[in-house]
């Protein structure tokens, strides 16, 4: 098909204009953009919630809010950040980049793609609505149970728990639809010559994420449905007095919850080597080793869940099994770290914003990974468990591993998506502010946790005061720095220096062969991979 | 380093303009039990290991970041994996080191710690049952000198301190009305359970934390080596009072423990005897107010206005103003007494927590205070009879 014919083909569609276009679009790039914008909005919503929490924790005593409201904020912060900010960001990238990277014209199931996205705002509304209703005197606000919704606390909880349950159902449907789409696209729509073992690592990471989602979301859906019937229809799944077991909920929840961690991280692990490759101008190191490590981590993540509640009491053999299996995740993860660093080694490095984020990501995510290794130890875990040590640990994995990773991806692909270069100076400033204030926020939490501060408490003993004050200051700087990110994205979308097709000198891969921004039907002419 | 820390913190304190800050720590508190000592040793060892890994890897990265820059004229190598024999060795060595660290260097001490921690029964000297309630702890001594002693331990920090209306005491949020007293040098097996939601009984200096799960018994143990007061908190989110249910343990010598147990038994007997005497209305109301503030005010609020919809108001409530006994002299279902004894939904069953006098007193108070004026009196003997 000639270029002229391609243009003609594009024009042939009578696209609806305005909002109707966005409601009905089946184009992978449009939907990807919507996912990314939605994620960005929810990132700020979740962020504002936690700034309320950090403000309350700035000093001992209750200053700003009641403990009930505090508990609602921490749970909603987590649900929103995980399900409405991080997961949609990864799905947004999947929509945008998987067809471009494997040489496909679009995702395999475009209408399901559209539906998968439009379920999200509904679910997010359900998460936020109880807070708004409470303002008008209806109900008592959001779920005050933490995002884990542990029974029997959640059985006892107010209307907010029901909202959370339905939000989780809808988010789950959306994720499963998205996952099926990714799996079908990757298995059926790769360009000729692109074997699975030639496929970009991002597609690999997402393929494993998609399988994990399909495997675990139904378990979560089952668990919260059982919770719903316990709450309203007199069942006793989690009520010991009726022959049920409260710990069953924890098993079901974390059977989903642990793979969820990798669901959030695998897509980032996928595109990060690509960024390292681009800015060290050196081919990806140990491609096969990385693919097998990603698969190994995906499988291991399904069999280690109980390390999230080791203090609930388990037989010694079970404790030992979960300890050693958790420790063994460090092996494939170490292979990945090794490959990432080897990728930089003897490259010709330059430090544009995506590369800064990638390097900061490796270092800080390393702290998250290593503290995770320590946390696996059952005896010491009795101390770490549900203390601020754990809070610090999972923010080093999820904020850095997830969100900072996504930020690297945003800066890396933004010129390709918008056709404009972002402001490099502001980007670098955003990185340094984020990295420094992140450490200011979370490093003290390791110490305060070791000293004995439990998580999820609205008020604390005096010996924890200094660290909490530092942490709160850090959190506000961290929060405000993200306004730079927002500004940079908006400015880049509206204009700026024209981006070339290749954008980065060292960029490799099919997406960089297309124009910036790419044509409406990405590959009208099927590329061939040698 | 210590000096720098001090400088940093003094500077920070000066900036934040607050002087009420107590000591800070960087690591686990000083261990008071063999388990805590073991945990601390394991933790320190692991921390050293992971810090070494981190510094080595970071060092390699920083070397590369400084030296392998395009601006320094570095030409990118085209390596995509280890190819020569020495490179393959370089790849396998870190992997082997990690295997060794995971399963030998860390794995073996971790194994011994787990077995040590879970062995609650060998040579156990006494058993104490710990029950988590929203939001207090109940302790019951199951055997030995203190057998039969049972009491509830509530936060004793005044609400004014929490609301910043009074300056905060040294043990802010970590102080209780009744400390659980344990003898030093004895292996105490702690059985954990709960009556409502999951709690977690945690004293950092003991190195033991175990969930208290409704309907199940979980166990852990402590062997406190030095007399003293040890403080901790609930570690599993259990509702709005989660941050306000501290654990305070007082470790004493065996002789002191015996004396304490004797005293408690005398007090318990006196309290039980109180159940048989006739009380005046004023005495019951006065005692009832104390009981109410300690146990009920957290949900139903000090003035009885409650926190609807979860925690209903008592002022003007149907139950608190309705009849208690039916024509046959038995207490009615869903009456004031029924609700206190047996609980409903979020309301705990107080019959296992409060004695007859306390229940009679608090009911009398609620019916004649908090804006209610039913005018009747419930005698402890009537509560005692109702329990039969």
XYZ file of N, CA and C in Angstrom, chain B residues 2-188:
561
model
N 27.801 9.705 64.812
C 26.886 9.987 65.927
C 26.763 11.498 66.118
N 27.932 12.155 66.042
C 27.974 13.592 66.237
C 27.139 14.305 65.167
N 27.340 13.858 63.926
C 26.600 14.465 62.824
C 25.104 14.312 63.008
N 24.717 13.106 63.454
C 23.294 12.863 63.698
C 22.746 13.850 64.705
N 23.504 14.033 65.783
C 23.053 14.938 66.848
C 22.899 16.349 66.313
N 23.910 16.769 65.530
C 23.860 18.112 64.961
C 22.620 18.260 64.098
N 22.421 17.256 63.263
C 21.287 17.295 62.350
C 19.971 17.412 63.112
N 19.865 16.606 64.144
C 18.604 16.608 64.875
C 18.413 17.872 65.706
N 19.488 18.374 66.286
C 19.348 19.621 67.057
C 18.880 20.726 66.130
N 19.482 20.726 64.940
C 19.112 21.723 63.947
C 17.639 21.588 63.601
N 17.254 20.345 63.412
C 15.870 20.085 63.032
C 14.912 20.499 64.149
N 15.296 20.156 65.389
C 14.447 20.502 66.531
C 14.313 22.009 66.639
N 15.440 22.691 66.445
C 15.415 24.136 66.526
C 14.468 24.697 65.475
N 14.531 24.107 64.274
C 13.681 24.587 63.194
C 12.208 24.316 63.459
N 11.935 23.114 63.960
C 10.528 22.774 64.145
C 9.988 23.367 65.438
N 10.876 23.938 66.252
C 10.441 24.689 67.419
C 9.748 23.858 68.475
N 10.052 22.564 68.494
C 9.398 21.727 69.492
C 10.452 21.132 70.406
N 10.148 21.060 71.700
C 11.159 20.567 72.617
C 10.689 19.334 73.366
N 9.462 18.896 73.098
C 8.907 17.783 73.873
C 9.347 16.427 73.333
N 10.270 16.409 72.356
C 10.634 15.138 71.737
C 11.517 14.281 72.634
N 11.178 13.021 72.706
C 11.955 12.102 73.533
C 13.083 11.488 72.703
N 13.711 10.472 73.259
C 14.841 9.825 72.569
C 14.405 9.168 71.266
N 15.339 9.051 70.335
C 15.047 8.340 69.109
C 16.003 7.163 69.000
N 15.618 6.160 68.232
C 16.500 5.011 68.039
C 16.569 4.689 66.559
N 17.634 3.992 66.203
C 17.853 3.641 64.802
C 17.612 2.164 64.543
N 17.516 1.402 65.614
C 17.428 -0.040 65.433
C 16.408 -0.598 66.411
N 16.278 -1.933 66.436
C 15.376 -2.555 67.396
C 15.708 -2.081 68.806
N 14.711 -2.017 69.691
C 15.001 -1.668 71.088
C 15.879 -2.738 71.733
N 16.526 -2.372 72.837
C 17.379 -3.331 73.560
C 16.579 -4.594 73.865
N 17.088 -5.760 73.442
C 16.311 -6.980 73.632
C 16.153 -7.350 75.109
N 14.970 -7.830 75.481
C 14.707 -8.218 76.871
C 14.454 -9.703 77.004
N 14.363 -10.411 75.867
C 14.123 -11.859 75.916
C 15.130 -12.534 74.991
N 15.336 -13.837 75.179
C 16.251 -14.550 74.264
C 15.782 -14.444 72.817
N 14.461 -14.438 72.625
C 13.955 -14.374 71.259
C 14.292 -13.025 70.613
N 14.153 -11.954 71.396
C 14.468 -10.625 70.859
C 15.953 -10.509 70.557
N 16.766 -11.122 71.419
C 18.211 -11.096 71.201
C 18.544 -11.808 69.902
N 17.931 -12.978 69.730
C 18.143 -13.771 68.525
C 17.701 -12.988 67.283
N 16.531 -12.371 67.388
C 15.999 -11.591 66.275
C 16.922 -10.437 65.925
N 17.417 -9.762 66.959
C 18.313 -8.625 66.731
C 19.596 -9.078 66.050
N 20.137 -10.219 66.524
C 21.388 -10.711 65.925
C 21.184 -11.072 64.459
N 20.093 -11.786 64.206
C 19.800 -12.177 62.827
C 19.607 -10.931 61.959
N 18.846 -9.978 62.497
C 18.565 -8.747 61.755
C 19.859 -7.985 61.447
N 20.714 -7.832 62.477
C 21.964 -7.104 62.272
C 22.830 -7.773 61.217
N 22.903 -9.106 61.314
C 23.718 -9.860 60.366
C 23.195 -9.657 58.937
N 21.872 -9.779 58.786
C 21.286 -9.638 57.452
C 21.476 -8.231 56.918
N 21.356 -7.255 57.826
C 21.497 -5.868 57.390
C 22.924 -5.616 56.883
N 23.892 -6.171 57.592
C 25.283 -6.021 57.149
C 25.444 -6.650 55.767
N 24.867 -7.862 55.601
C 24.997 -8.554 54.309
C 24.377 -7.729 53.189
N 23.131 -7.266 53.407
C 22.488 -6.552 52.297
C 23.157 -5.195 52.057
N 23.684 -4.582 53.122
C 24.376 -3.308 52.905
C 25.645 -3.529 52.084
N 26.359 -4.633 52.358
C 27.566 -4.920 51.567
C 27.180 -5.148 50.100
N 26.128 -5.960 49.887
C 25.691 -6.201 48.501
C 25.377 -4.873 47.832
N 24.624 -4.038 48.564
C 24.189 -2.765 47.986
C 25.380 -1.894 47.629
N 26.331 -1.793 48.558
C 27.465 -0.896 48.328
C 28.338 -1.402 47.177
N 28.550 -2.731 47.123
C 29.368 -3.286 46.039
C 28.718 -3.001 44.686
N 27.415 -3.305 44.600
C 26.719 -3.114 43.325
C 26.674 -1.631 42.959
N 26.373 -0.810 43.969
C 26.326 0.636 43.727
C 27.690 1.136 43.264
N 28.742 0.609 43.890
C 30.102 1.012 43.528
C 30.382 0.708 42.062
N 30.011 -0.500 41.640
C 30.231 -0.885 40.240
C 29.465 0.061 39.316
N 28.212 0.347 39.708
C 27.390 1.238 38.881
C 28.007 2.625 38.787
N 28.424 3.140 39.953
C 28.957 4.503 39.958
C 30.238 4.573 39.117
N 31.067 3.533 39.230
C 32.280 3.491 38.404
C 31.904 3.618 36.931
N 30.891 2.835 36.556
C 30.468 2.835 35.164
C 29.870 4.191 34.774
N 29.069 4.760 35.669
C 28.414 6.039 35.359
C 29.441 7.155 35.174
N 30.537 7.063 35.939
C 31.555 8.108 35.830
C 32.425 7.892 34.608
N 32.824 6.642 34.363
C 33.832 6.385 33.343
C 33.298 6.076 31.953
N 32.101 5.504 31.894
C 31.626 5.057 30.586
C 30.667 6.064 29.967
N 31.088 7.334 29.962
C 30.219 8.362 29.401
C 30.556 8.617 27.951
N 29.554 8.951 27.205
C 29.773 9.309 25.816
C 30.650 10.561 25.743
N 30.400 11.495 26.709
C 31.146 12.758 26.702
C 32.630 12.533 26.957
N 33.004 11.375 27.518
C 34.410 11.073 27.715
C 34.976 10.285 26.539
N 34.195 10.220 25.483
C 34.674 9.551 24.288
C 34.569 8.036 24.338
N 33.779 7.514 25.281
C 33.609 6.070 25.397
C 32.885 5.539 24.157
N 33.449 4.495 23.563
C 32.751 3.829 22.460
C 31.971 2.659 23.061
N 30.672 2.568 22.719
C 29.848 1.509 23.306
C 30.297 0.144 22.833
N 30.416 -0.793 23.768
C 30.731 -2.162 23.372
C 29.461 -2.785 22.795
N 29.610 -3.874 22.092
C 28.433 -4.499 21.471
C 28.070 -5.808 22.164
N 28.608 -6.015 23.366
C 28.382 -7.282 24.064
C 26.899 -7.455 24.383
N 26.380 -8.660 24.140
C 24.990 -8.934 24.499
C 24.905 -10.048 25.531
N 26.051 -10.490 25.996
C 26.046 -11.554 26.991
C 27.475 -12.025 27.174
N 27.691 -12.827 28.209
C 29.050 -13.315 28.444
C 29.474 -14.228 27.305
N 30.679 -14.013 26.766
C 31.116 -14.857 25.654
C 32.398 -15.609 26.004
N 33.378 -14.906 26.575
C 34.622 -15.621 26.883
C 34.464 -16.386 28.190
N 35.427 -17.271 28.423
C 35.367 -18.127 29.608
C 35.362 -17.271 30.885
N 36.226 -16.246 30.903
C 36.314 -15.446 32.121
C 35.019 -14.661 32.353
N 34.380 -14.231 31.255
C 33.113 -13.510 31.413
C 32.039 -14.430 31.982
N 32.045 -15.670 31.523
C 31.045 -16.617 32.037
C 31.261 -16.835 33.531
N 32.517 -16.938 33.927
C 32.801 -17.097 35.347
C 32.311 -15.866 36.114
N 32.565 -14.689 35.552
C 32.109 -13.442 36.179
C 30.600 -13.408 36.357
N 29.899 -14.084 35.448
C 28.452 -14.104 35.538
C 27.971 -15.101 36.577
N 28.651 -16.253 36.614
C 28.187 -17.313 37.512
C 28.558 -17.014 38.968
N 29.712 -16.366 39.167
C 30.154 -16.130 40.550
C 29.135 -15.357 41.392
N 28.621 -14.198 40.911
C 27.646 -13.498 41.762
C 26.412 -14.345 42.056
N 25.995 -15.125 41.064
C 24.835 -15.985 41.239
C 25.108 -17.003 42.338
N 26.300 -17.594 42.291
C 26.668 -18.586 43.299
C 26.767 -17.935 44.671
N 27.320 -16.722 44.709
C 27.426 -16.027 45.996
C 26.034 -15.794 46.571
N 25.112 -15.400 45.708
C 23.755 -15.130 46.176
C 23.089 -16.406 46.687
N 23.294 -17.507 45.955
C 22.758 -18.795 46.414
C 23.290 -19.104 47.815
N 24.591 -18.883 47.996
C 25.226 -19.138 49.285
C 24.615 -18.231 50.366
N 24.455 -16.944 50.033
C 23.898 -16.002 51.014
C 22.466 -16.391 51.381
N 21.645 -16.648 50.349
C 20.234 -16.949 50.595
C 20.038 -18.170 51.473
N 20.674 -19.249 51.094
C 20.292 -20.524 51.713
C 21.301 -21.037 52.727
N 22.492 -20.468 52.795
C 23.460 -20.907 53.801
C 23.660 -19.789 54.823
N 24.209 -18.672 54.353
C 24.594 -17.600 55.263
C 23.375 -17.014 55.987
N 22.284 -16.790 55.260
C 21.069 -16.289 55.888
C 20.113 -17.427 56.216
N 20.053 -18.385 55.349
C 19.054 -19.448 55.470
C 19.206 -20.294 56.711
N 20.442 -20.636 57.080
C 20.609 -21.546 58.227
C 20.288 -20.862 59.557
N 20.859 -19.669 59.856
C 20.432 -19.007 61.102
C 18.931 -18.720 61.120
N 18.380 -18.409 59.954
C 16.945 -18.129 59.903
C 16.154 -19.373 60.293
N 16.637 -20.532 59.826
C 15.960 -21.788 60.168
C 15.938 -21.983 61.681
N 17.112 -21.808 62.312
C 17.187 -22.022 63.761
C 16.304 -21.030 64.502
N 16.264 -19.782 64.029
C 15.425 -18.777 64.685
C 13.955 -19.165 64.638
N 13.528 -19.656 63.483
C 12.120 -20.027 63.345
C 11.770 -21.142 64.324
N 12.619 -22.170 64.363
C 12.337 -23.304 65.246
C 12.320 -22.845 66.706
N 13.273 -21.984 67.050
C 13.375 -21.448 68.411
C 12.117 -20.659 68.770
N 11.677 -19.831 67.825
C 10.537 -18.944 68.054
C 9.240 -19.723 68.214
N 9.103 -20.779 67.427
C 7.838 -21.503 67.427
C 7.740 -22.524 68.544
N 8.849 -22.754 69.248
C 8.802 -23.739 70.321
C 8.226 -23.095 71.588
N 6.927 -23.048 71.681
C 6.294 -22.367 72.807
C 6.139 -23.291 74.008
N 6.238 -24.602 73.804
C 5.820 -25.529 74.858
C 6.961 -26.056 75.723
N 8.143 -26.319 75.127
C 9.224 -26.931 75.889
C 9.577 -26.092 77.110
N 9.543 -26.707 78.281
C 9.914 -26.044 79.538
C 9.129 -24.776 79.834
N 7.908 -24.698 79.352
C 7.109 -23.526 79.672
C 6.710 -23.563 81.136
N 6.866 -22.414 81.837
C 6.579 -22.378 83.277
C 5.138 -21.975 83.563
N 4.609 -21.124 82.764
C 3.223 -20.704 83.029
C 2.530 -20.282 81.739
N 1.210 -20.183 81.806
C 0.424 -19.851 80.631
C -0.448 -18.636 80.934
N -0.399 -17.649 80.037
C -1.276 -16.486 80.165
C -2.069 -16.370 78.875
N -3.378 -16.175 79.046
C -4.214 -16.015 77.859
C -4.419 -14.527 77.597
N -4.154 -14.117 76.359
C -4.289 -12.707 75.986
C -5.440 -12.595 75.000
N -6.422 -11.764 75.304
C -7.562 -11.608 74.415
C -7.601 -10.175 73.903
N -7.638 -10.022 72.608
C -7.758 -8.687 72.021
C -9.216 -8.310 71.900
N -9.539 -7.091 72.300
C -10.903 -6.584 72.192
C -10.787 -5.213 71.569
N -11.840 -4.759 70.894
C -11.801 -3.391 70.383
C -12.055 -2.430 71.554
N -11.156 -1.674 72.103
C -9.763 -1.579 71.796
C -9.002 -1.604 73.101
N -8.849 -2.825 73.604
C -8.193 -3.055 74.890
C -7.708 -4.500 74.901
N -6.864 -4.800 75.864
C -6.399 -6.178 76.002
C -6.934 -6.750 77.294
N -7.263 -8.049 77.279
C -7.665 -8.731 78.496
C -6.651 -9.834 78.760
N -6.248 -9.940 80.028
C -5.259 -10.959 80.391
C -5.877 -11.918 81.388
N -5.576 -13.203 81.215
C -6.078 -14.196 82.153
C -4.952 -15.178 82.459
N -4.656 -15.324 83.755
C -3.601 -16.263 84.153
C -4.216 -17.637 84.283
N -3.638 -18.595 83.566
C -4.278 -19.904 83.459
C -3.778 -20.904 84.489
N -2.594 -20.672 85.054
C -2.092 -21.656 86.023
C -1.130 -20.994 87.004
N -0.583 -21.769 87.931
C 0.428 -21.276 88.869
C -0.161 -20.372 89.939
N 0.715 -19.544 90.526
C 0.329 -18.690 91.651
C -0.819 -17.742 91.311
N -0.853 -17.313 90.075
C -1.814 -16.269 89.729
C -3.059 -16.846 89.077
N -3.216 -18.158 89.108
C -4.338 -18.798 88.415
C -5.675 -18.134 88.771
N -6.450 -17.841 87.767
C -7.780 -17.273 87.997
C -7.809 -15.758 87.937
N -6.649 -15.115 87.974
C -6.647 -13.658 87.890
C -6.946 -13.242 86.443
N -7.855 -12.303 86.306
C -8.320 -11.931 84.969
C -8.666 -10.458 85.009
N -8.106 -9.694 84.113
C -8.430 -8.263 84.115
C -8.252 -7.667 82.728
N -8.794 -6.458 82.573
C -8.726 -5.759 81.306
C -7.741 -4.609 81.438
N -6.983 -4.372 80.392
C -5.968 -3.328 80.415
C -6.322 -2.275 79.366
N -6.632 -1.056 79.827
C -7.058 0.028 78.935
C -5.985 1.099 78.819
N -6.000 1.814 77.708
C -5.152 2.997 77.562
C -5.476 3.978 78.687
N -4.441 4.538 79.315
C -4.725 5.490 80.386
C -4.329 6.915 80.033
N -3.823 7.119 78.807
C -3.505 8.491 78.389
C -4.806 9.296 78.287
N -4.860 10.454 78.970
C -6.100 11.248 78.915
C -6.381 11.758 77.505
N -7.671 11.831 77.162
C -8.093 12.296 75.840
C -7.549 13.705 75.549
N -7.425 14.523 76.603
C -6.923 15.894 76.416
C -5.521 15.915 75.807
N -4.702 14.936 76.208
C -3.345 14.881 75.640
C -3.410 14.533 74.166
N -4.312 13.608 73.811
C -4.441 13.204 72.412
C -4.961 14.374 71.581
N -5.872 15.140 72.153
C -6.451 16.281 71.436
C -5.607 17.545 71.543
N -4.403 17.418 72.064
C -3.458 18.541 72.184
C -3.956 19.653 73.108
N -4.829 19.290 74.067
C -5.295 20.301 75.013
C -4.456 20.277 76.275
N -3.644 19.219 76.428
C -2.746 19.133 77.575
C -1.413 18.655 77.050
N -0.332 18.994 77.773
C 0.960 18.569 77.252
C 1.115 17.056 77.447
N 1.847 16.452 76.523
C 1.904 14.991 76.477
C 2.907 14.439 77.474
N 2.523 13.381 78.170
C 3.402 12.757 79.152
C 4.491 11.939 78.491
N 5.418 11.448 79.305
C 6.578 10.720 78.784
C 6.158 9.454 78.036
N 5.161 8.742 78.577
C 4.745 7.488 77.952
C 3.447 7.656 77.192
N 3.318 8.802 76.553
C 2.133 9.123 75.762
C 1.728 7.962 74.863
N 0.501 7.519 74.990
C -0.095 6.425 74.210
C 0.472 5.048 74.551
N 1.466 4.993 75.425
C 2.039 3.688 75.773
C 1.842 3.411 77.257
N 0.735 3.856 77.833
C 0.479 3.659 79.259
C -0.926 3.096 79.446
N -1.072 2.228 80.443
C -2.370 1.578 80.671
C -2.749 1.636 82.148
N -4.037 1.361 82.426
C -4.475 1.354 83.820
C -4.003 0.095 84.560
N -4.132 -1.061 83.926
C -3.688 -2.307 84.574
C -2.593 -2.959 83.746
N -1.376 -2.940 84.259
C -0.283 -3.589 83.526
C -0.368 -5.091 83.713
N 0.062 -5.817 82.690
C 0.148 -7.264 82.876
C 1.502 -7.547 83.530
N 1.452 -8.260 84.665
C 2.655 -8.494 85.453
C 3.154 -9.910 85.192
N 4.436 -10.012 84.849
C 5.013 -11.328 84.568
C 6.307 -11.484 85.369
N 6.594 -12.721 85.824
C 7.840 -12.934 86.559
C 9.037 -13.013 85.606
N 10.191 -12.512 86.033
C 11.382 -12.622 85.181
C 11.935 -14.051 85.255
N 12.665 -14.426 84.208
C 13.331 -15.726 84.189
C 12.405 -16.904 83.996
N 11.138 -16.669 83.781
C 10.189 -17.772 83.561
C 9.749 -17.767 82.110
N 9.644 -18.953 81.537
C 9.134 -19.021 80.168
C 7.614 -18.964 80.220
N 7.075 -17.882 79.707
C 5.628 -17.673 79.745
C 5.054 -17.956 78.369
